[in-house]
Amino acid sequence: MLEGKVIAVTGAGGGIGRDIALAMAQQGALLVINDIGASLSGEGNDAGPAQRVVDEIKAGGGNAVANTSSVASAAGAEEIVSSAIAAFGRVDGVVNNAGILRDRIFHKMSEEEWDAVLKVHLYGAYYMSRACAAHFKEQNSGSMVHMTSTSGLIGNFGQANYSAAKLGVTALSKSIALDMQKFNVRSNCIAPFAWSRMVSSVPTDTPEQQARVDKIKQMTPAKIAPLAVYLASERAAQVNGQVFTVRNNEIFLMSQPRPVRSVHRSEGWTPESIAEHGMPALAGSFFPLDRSGDIFTWDPV
């Protein structure tokens, strides 16, 4: 499905990114494996993870090159795209998968913890997409696959930075889809639900938390890869601006914000009338301020 397509996968040295890259190579893609080899919090550098995935792809008969530039700068993103063009002569797709975590309860979160996470996730998705955009426009084709998260779509404890970045990525993807559809460029999101380094910091202080983590561990990163392969292929030519979630063997199409319920008052509203009439009418449609309505609290089908 990806024969001859050149695709850059960021954060591809392990976990979900690695499995996506391996699956794309099996489908004929030529890969740029980008990973700076940092810790989960984004510290340090190691060229080893990216090169090991390249070696794995080549051992399987595929073709790939390694890149260790950071997506957290425009220059780094340009270097990643330049690697694709230097090695293979073009770029056809990008998977914005690179990420870090700096979890902290909100009132204790530092400015540096906020900035670091947004730089990699939101700025990184922007920088990579922008670096590809001119090439995609010129060749009148291209696919962007962005990794979002249910932490952004639903919310999560201790992840205000990560949640804000991931919901920002979703909005970025939808706007790119609108801006570039006339150039046959697609932009879609996947909210992956799988055991990887990015979720290994989930606490297991209680039996309930341990049970939830044990369930997550059954959902491997390889389960995410088929959808990413499909979205990067020409078979997905009509799929644009969508948000999907993968949970084990299930694929969800996620809803996008639309009005749920409205109230009207011909004479207009006052704070008092909102309190007495408006808000009580709307309250029945409120969403819970927790994750009890999260699809991932359900048993897998």
Short mmCIF file of C-alpha atoms in Angstrom, two decimals:
data_model
loop_
_atom_site.label_atom_id
_atom_site.label_comp_id
_atom_site.label_asym_id
_atom_site.label_seq_id
_atom_site.Cartn_x
_atom_site.Cartn_y
_atom_site.Cartn_z
CA MET A 1 0.00 0.00 0.00
CA LEU A 2 2.98 2.35 0.44
CA GLU A 3 5.29 1.12 -2.32
CA GLY A 4 7.88 3.81 -3.08
CA LYS A 5 6.41 6.42 -0.72
CA VAL A 6 8.91 8.32 1.42
CA ILE A 7 7.70 8.83 4.97
CA ALA A 8 9.30 10.46 8.00
CA VAL A 9 8.28 8.98 11.34
CA THR A 10 9.29 10.99 14.40
CA GLY A 11 9.91 9.33 17.74
CA ALA A 12 10.41 6.08 15.84
CA GLY A 13 13.22 4.65 17.95
CA GLY A 14 10.81 2.61 20.08
CA GLY A 15 7.22 1.99 21.08
CA ILE A 16 4.40 3.07 18.79
CA GLY A 17 6.69 4.95 16.39
CA ARG A 18 8.90 1.92 15.88
CA ASP A 19 5.96 -0.37 15.15
CA ILE A 20 4.49 2.15 12.70
CA ALA A 21 7.82 2.43 10.90
CA LEU A 22 8.27 -1.35 10.69
CA ALA A 23 4.73 -1.80 9.34
CA MET A 24 5.25 0.94 6.77
CA ALA A 25 8.51 -0.64 5.63
CA GLN A 26 6.71 -3.97 5.18
CA GLN A 27 4.24 -2.14 2.92
CA GLY A 28 7.05 -0.76 0.73
CA ALA A 29 7.69 2.67 2.24
CA LEU A 30 11.11 4.30 2.33
CA LEU A 31 11.59 5.61 5.86
CA VAL A 32 13.32 8.38 7.74
CA ILE A 33 13.56 7.08 11.31
CA ASN A 34 13.77 10.13 13.54
CA ASP A 35 14.55 9.83 17.24
CA ILE A 36 16.88 11.89 19.43
CA GLY A 37 17.17 9.02 21.89
CA ALA A 38 16.08 11.07 24.89
CA SER A 39 14.60 9.94 28.18
CA LEU A 40 10.84 9.95 28.73
CA SER A 41 11.16 13.51 30.09
CA GLY A 42 13.11 14.62 27.00
CA GLU A 43 16.61 14.68 28.47
CA GLY A 44 19.76 13.28 26.85
CA ASN A 45 20.64 12.15 23.35
CA ASP A 46 21.41 8.73 21.91
CA ALA A 47 21.68 7.85 18.23
CA GLY A 48 21.28 4.17 19.04
CA PRO A 49 17.48 3.77 19.04
CA ALA A 50 16.97 5.28 15.57
CA GLN A 51 19.85 3.31 14.07
CA ARG A 52 18.63 0.04 15.57
CA VAL A 53 15.25 0.48 13.89
CA VAL A 54 16.98 1.31 10.59
CA ASP A 55 19.05 -1.87 10.93
CA GLU A 56 15.90 -3.85 11.68
CA ILE A 57 14.16 -2.48 8.59
CA LYS A 58 17.16 -3.20 6.37
CA ALA A 59 17.46 -6.72 7.76
CA GLY A 60 13.88 -7.26 6.64
CA GLY A 61 14.66 -6.09 3.09
CA GLY A 62 13.45 -2.51 3.48
CA ASN A 63 15.22 0.82 3.18
CA ALA A 64 15.53 3.54 5.80
CA VAL A 65 17.86 6.21 7.11
CA ALA A 66 18.31 7.45 10.66
CA ASN A 67 17.97 11.05 11.83
CA THR A 68 18.51 12.42 15.34
CA SER A 69 17.34 16.03 14.88
CA SER A 70 14.87 17.49 17.38
CA VAL A 71 11.33 18.26 16.26
CA ALA A 72 11.20 20.99 18.92
CA SER A 73 12.79 23.51 16.54
CA ALA A 74 12.02 24.60 13.00
CA ALA A 75 15.64 23.92 12.00
CA GLY A 76 15.42 20.38 13.35
CA ALA A 77 12.24 19.67 11.41
CA GLU A 78 13.81 21.02 8.22
CA GLU A 79 16.77 18.69 8.77
CA ILE A 80 14.44 15.70 9.05
CA VAL A 81 12.69 16.55 5.80
CA SER A 82 16.04 17.30 4.13
CA SER A 83 17.19 13.81 5.18
CA ALA A 84 14.25 12.31 3.29
CA ILE A 85 14.98 14.32 0.16
CA ALA A 86 18.73 13.66 0.29
CA ALA A 87 18.23 9.91 0.70
CA PHE A 88 15.18 9.30 -1.47
CA GLY A 89 14.54 12.43 -3.54
CA ARG A 90 11.13 13.38 -2.13
CA VAL A 91 8.82 13.23 0.89
CA ASP A 92 5.27 11.85 0.73
CA GLY A 93 4.18 11.64 4.34
CA VAL A 94 4.95 12.39 7.95
CA VAL A 95 3.89 10.70 11.17
CA ASN A 96 4.12 13.16 14.06
CA ASN A 97 4.71 10.74 16.89
CA ALA A 98 7.60 12.19 18.93
CA GLY A 99 6.69 13.05 22.49
CA ILE A 100 7.82 13.55 26.08
CA LEU A 101 6.09 13.77 29.45
CA ARG A 102 6.56 16.18 32.36
CA ASP A 103 3.57 15.20 34.50
CA ARG A 104 2.74 17.42 37.47
CA ILE A 105 -0.41 18.42 39.31
CA PHE A 106 -1.43 21.77 37.81
CA HIS A 107 -0.84 24.12 40.74
CA LYS A 108 2.72 22.80 41.05
CA MET A 109 3.56 22.73 37.32
CA SER A 110 6.54 24.89 36.38
CA GLU A 111 6.82 27.09 33.32
CA GLU A 112 9.68 24.91 32.08
CA GLU A 113 7.55 21.75 32.41
CA TRP A 114 4.77 23.46 30.46
CA ASP A 115 7.07 24.75 27.72
CA ALA A 116 9.05 21.54 27.25
CA VAL A 117 5.97 19.40 26.57
CA LEU A 118 4.32 21.91 24.22
CA LYS A 119 7.59 22.37 22.31
CA VAL A 120 7.86 18.68 21.44
CA HIS A 121 4.20 17.79 20.91
CA LEU A 122 2.47 20.90 19.55
CA TYR A 123 5.37 22.88 18.15
CA GLY A 124 6.93 19.67 16.89
CA ALA A 125 3.80 18.73 14.96
CA TYR A 126 3.63 22.26 13.55
CA TYR A 127 7.31 22.41 12.58
CA MET A 128 7.25 19.01 10.87
CA SER A 129 3.98 19.69 9.06
CA ARG A 130 5.21 23.11 7.94
CA ALA A 131 8.51 21.68 6.71
CA CYS A 132 6.59 19.16 4.56
CA ALA A 133 3.84 21.52 3.40
CA ALA A 134 5.68 23.23 0.52
CA HIS A 135 6.83 19.88 -0.87
CA PHE A 136 3.34 18.42 -0.61
CA LYS A 137 1.83 21.46 -2.34
CA GLU A 138 4.38 21.29 -5.15
CA GLN A 139 3.75 17.61 -5.85
CA ASN A 140 -0.02 17.92 -5.25
CA SER A 141 -0.10 15.08 -2.73
CA GLY A 142 0.86 14.20 0.81
CA SER A 143 -0.35 12.74 4.08
CA MET A 144 0.10 13.91 7.66
CA VAL A 145 -0.72 11.58 10.55
CA HIS A 146 -0.60 13.18 13.98
CA MET A 147 -0.64 11.36 17.30
CA THR A 148 -3.09 12.98 19.68
CA SER A 149 -4.32 11.53 22.99
CA THR A 150 -7.45 10.95 25.00
CA SER A 151 -5.71 13.09 27.63
CA GLY A 152 -6.43 15.97 25.28
CA LEU A 153 -9.80 14.79 23.99
CA ILE A 154 -11.17 13.89 27.44
CA GLY A 155 -8.69 15.31 29.98
CA ASN A 156 -6.44 13.66 32.54
CA PHE A 157 -5.01 14.17 35.99
CA GLY A 158 -1.57 15.78 36.28
CA GLN A 159 -1.22 16.34 32.53
CA ALA A 160 -2.36 19.89 31.84
CA ASN A 161 0.69 20.48 29.63
CA TYR A 162 0.35 17.23 27.71
CA SER A 163 -3.44 17.52 27.42
CA ALA A 164 -3.25 21.10 26.11
CA ALA A 165 -0.59 20.09 23.59
CA LYS A 166 -2.51 17.07 22.34
CA LEU A 167 -5.81 18.90 21.94
CA GLY A 168 -3.83 21.61 20.16
CA VAL A 169 -2.47 18.97 17.79
CA THR A 170 -6.03 17.90 17.02
CA ALA A 171 -7.06 21.46 16.16
CA LEU A 172 -3.87 21.93 14.13
CA SER A 173 -4.63 18.80 12.13
CA LYS A 174 -8.19 19.89 11.34
CA SER A 175 -7.04 23.33 10.19
CA ILE A 176 -4.28 21.85 8.03
CA ALA A 177 -6.89 19.55 6.50
CA LEU A 178 -9.03 22.54 5.55
CA ASP A 179 -6.13 24.66 4.28
CA MET A 180 -4.45 21.99 2.16
CA GLN A 181 -7.23 19.78 0.86
CA LYS A 182 -7.20 21.68 -2.47
CA PHE A 183 -3.62 20.40 -2.93
CA ASN A 184 -4.70 16.78 -2.25
CA VAL A 185 -2.99 16.86 1.14
CA ARG A 186 -4.64 14.97 3.99
CA SER A 187 -4.26 15.50 7.72
CA ASN A 188 -5.69 13.09 10.31
CA CYS A 189 -5.18 12.20 13.97
CA ILE A 190 -4.81 8.96 15.88
CA ALA A 191 -5.28 8.76 19.64
CA PRO A 192 -3.37 5.56 20.37
CA PHE A 193 -4.20 3.43 23.36
CA ALA A 194 -1.36 0.98 23.89
CA TRP A 195 1.30 0.12 26.42
CA SER A 196 4.44 2.10 25.62
CA ARG A 197 7.04 4.23 27.34
CA MET A 198 4.65 7.19 27.18
CA VAL A 199 2.15 5.48 29.47
CA SER A 200 4.59 3.49 31.60
CA SER A 201 4.50 6.26 34.22
CA VAL A 202 0.82 5.57 35.00
CA PRO A 203 0.66 5.08 38.81
CA THR A 204 -0.07 1.64 40.26
CA ASP A 205 -0.55 2.58 43.89
CA THR A 206 -3.90 0.81 44.28
CA PRO A 207 -5.30 -2.55 43.13
CA GLU A 208 -7.66 -0.67 40.80
CA GLN A 209 -4.78 1.21 39.19
CA GLN A 210 -2.77 -2.00 38.84
CA ALA A 211 -5.72 -3.73 37.17
CA ARG A 212 -6.07 -0.86 34.70
CA VAL A 213 -2.36 -0.99 33.85
CA ASP A 214 -2.50 -4.77 33.41
CA LYS A 215 -5.32 -4.28 30.91
CA ILE A 216 -3.35 -1.61 29.05
CA LYS A 217 -0.34 -3.91 28.79
CA GLN A 218 -2.42 -6.27 26.65
CA MET A 219 -2.79 -3.51 24.06
CA THR A 220 0.50 -3.53 22.16
CA PRO A 221 1.93 -0.70 20.01
CA ALA A 222 1.69 -2.96 16.95
CA LYS A 223 -2.10 -2.61 17.10
CA ILE A 224 -1.77 1.09 16.17
CA ALA A 225 0.36 0.56 13.06
CA PRO A 226 -2.23 -0.72 10.54
CA LEU A 227 -4.35 2.43 10.80
CA ALA A 228 -1.29 4.67 10.39
CA VAL A 229 -0.27 2.69 7.29
CA TYR A 230 -3.75 3.02 5.84
CA LEU A 231 -3.97 6.78 6.49
CA ALA A 232 -0.62 7.32 4.75
CA SER A 233 -1.74 5.38 1.68
CA GLU A 234 -3.72 6.42 -1.38
CA ARG A 235 -6.51 4.13 -0.20
CA ALA A 236 -7.28 6.88 2.34
CA ALA A 237 -7.55 9.61 -0.31
CA GLN A 238 -11.01 10.63 0.90
CA VAL A 239 -10.21 10.56 4.63
CA ASN A 240 -9.32 14.02 5.88
CA GLY A 241 -9.63 15.99 9.10
CA GLN A 242 -10.71 12.99 11.15
CA VAL A 243 -9.79 11.80 14.65
CA PHE A 244 -9.49 8.08 15.30
CA THR A 245 -8.73 6.04 18.39
CA VAL A 246 -7.30 2.55 18.40
CA ARG A 247 -7.87 0.30 21.40
CA ASN A 248 -6.53 -3.21 20.91
CA ASN A 249 -8.63 -4.62 18.03
CA GLU A 250 -11.11 -1.73 17.92
CA ILE A 251 -10.98 1.45 15.85
CA PHE A 252 -13.14 4.35 17.01
CA LEU A 253 -14.10 7.40 14.97
CA MET A 254 -14.16 10.16 17.58
CA SER A 255 -16.84 12.83 17.66
CA GLN A 256 -15.87 16.43 17.02
CA PRO A 257 -17.32 19.39 18.96
CA ARG A 258 -20.86 20.26 17.93
CA PRO A 259 -23.70 21.91 19.87
CA VAL A 260 -25.35 19.47 22.25
CA ARG A 261 -28.29 21.48 23.57
CA SER A 262 -29.40 25.13 23.40
CA VAL A 263 -31.71 27.44 25.30
CA HIS A 264 -33.27 30.65 23.99
CA ARG A 265 -34.85 33.61 25.76
CA SER A 266 -36.47 36.23 23.52
CA GLU A 267 -35.78 39.11 25.91
CA GLY A 268 -32.12 38.11 26.33
CA TRP A 269 -30.29 36.79 29.35
CA THR A 270 -29.27 38.20 32.69
CA PRO A 271 -26.94 36.45 35.14
CA GLU A 272 -29.97 35.73 37.31
CA SER A 273 -32.07 34.23 34.51
CA ILE A 274 -29.11 32.09 33.43
CA ALA A 275 -28.84 30.74 36.98
CA GLU A 276 -32.59 30.17 37.35
CA HIS A 277 -33.57 28.94 33.88
CA GLY A 278 -30.70 28.67 31.39
CA MET A 279 -28.19 26.56 33.23
CA PRO A 280 -30.70 24.09 34.73
CA ALA A 281 -31.94 23.41 31.19
CA LEU A 282 -28.41 22.76 29.96
CA ALA A 283 -27.14 20.86 32.99
CA GLY A 284 -28.63 17.56 31.90
CA SER A 285 -26.17 17.52 28.99
CA PHE A 286 -23.07 18.28 31.05
CA PHE A 287 -20.16 15.90 30.68
CA PRO A 288 -18.70 14.40 33.86
CA LEU A 289 -15.63 16.07 35.33
CA ASP A 290 -13.70 12.80 35.49
CA ARG A 291 -12.86 9.92 33.21
CA SER A 292 -15.84 7.77 34.21
CA GLY A 293 -17.29 8.26 30.74
CA ASP A 294 -13.98 7.33 29.11
CA ILE A 295 -14.37 4.59 26.49
CA PHE A 296 -11.30 2.94 27.94
CA THR A 297 -13.05 2.10 31.17
CA TRP A 298 -15.17 -0.33 29.17
CA ASP A 299 -14.16 -3.93 28.72
CA PRO A 300 -12.59 -4.51 25.27
CA VAL A 301 -14.86 -6.15 22.73
#
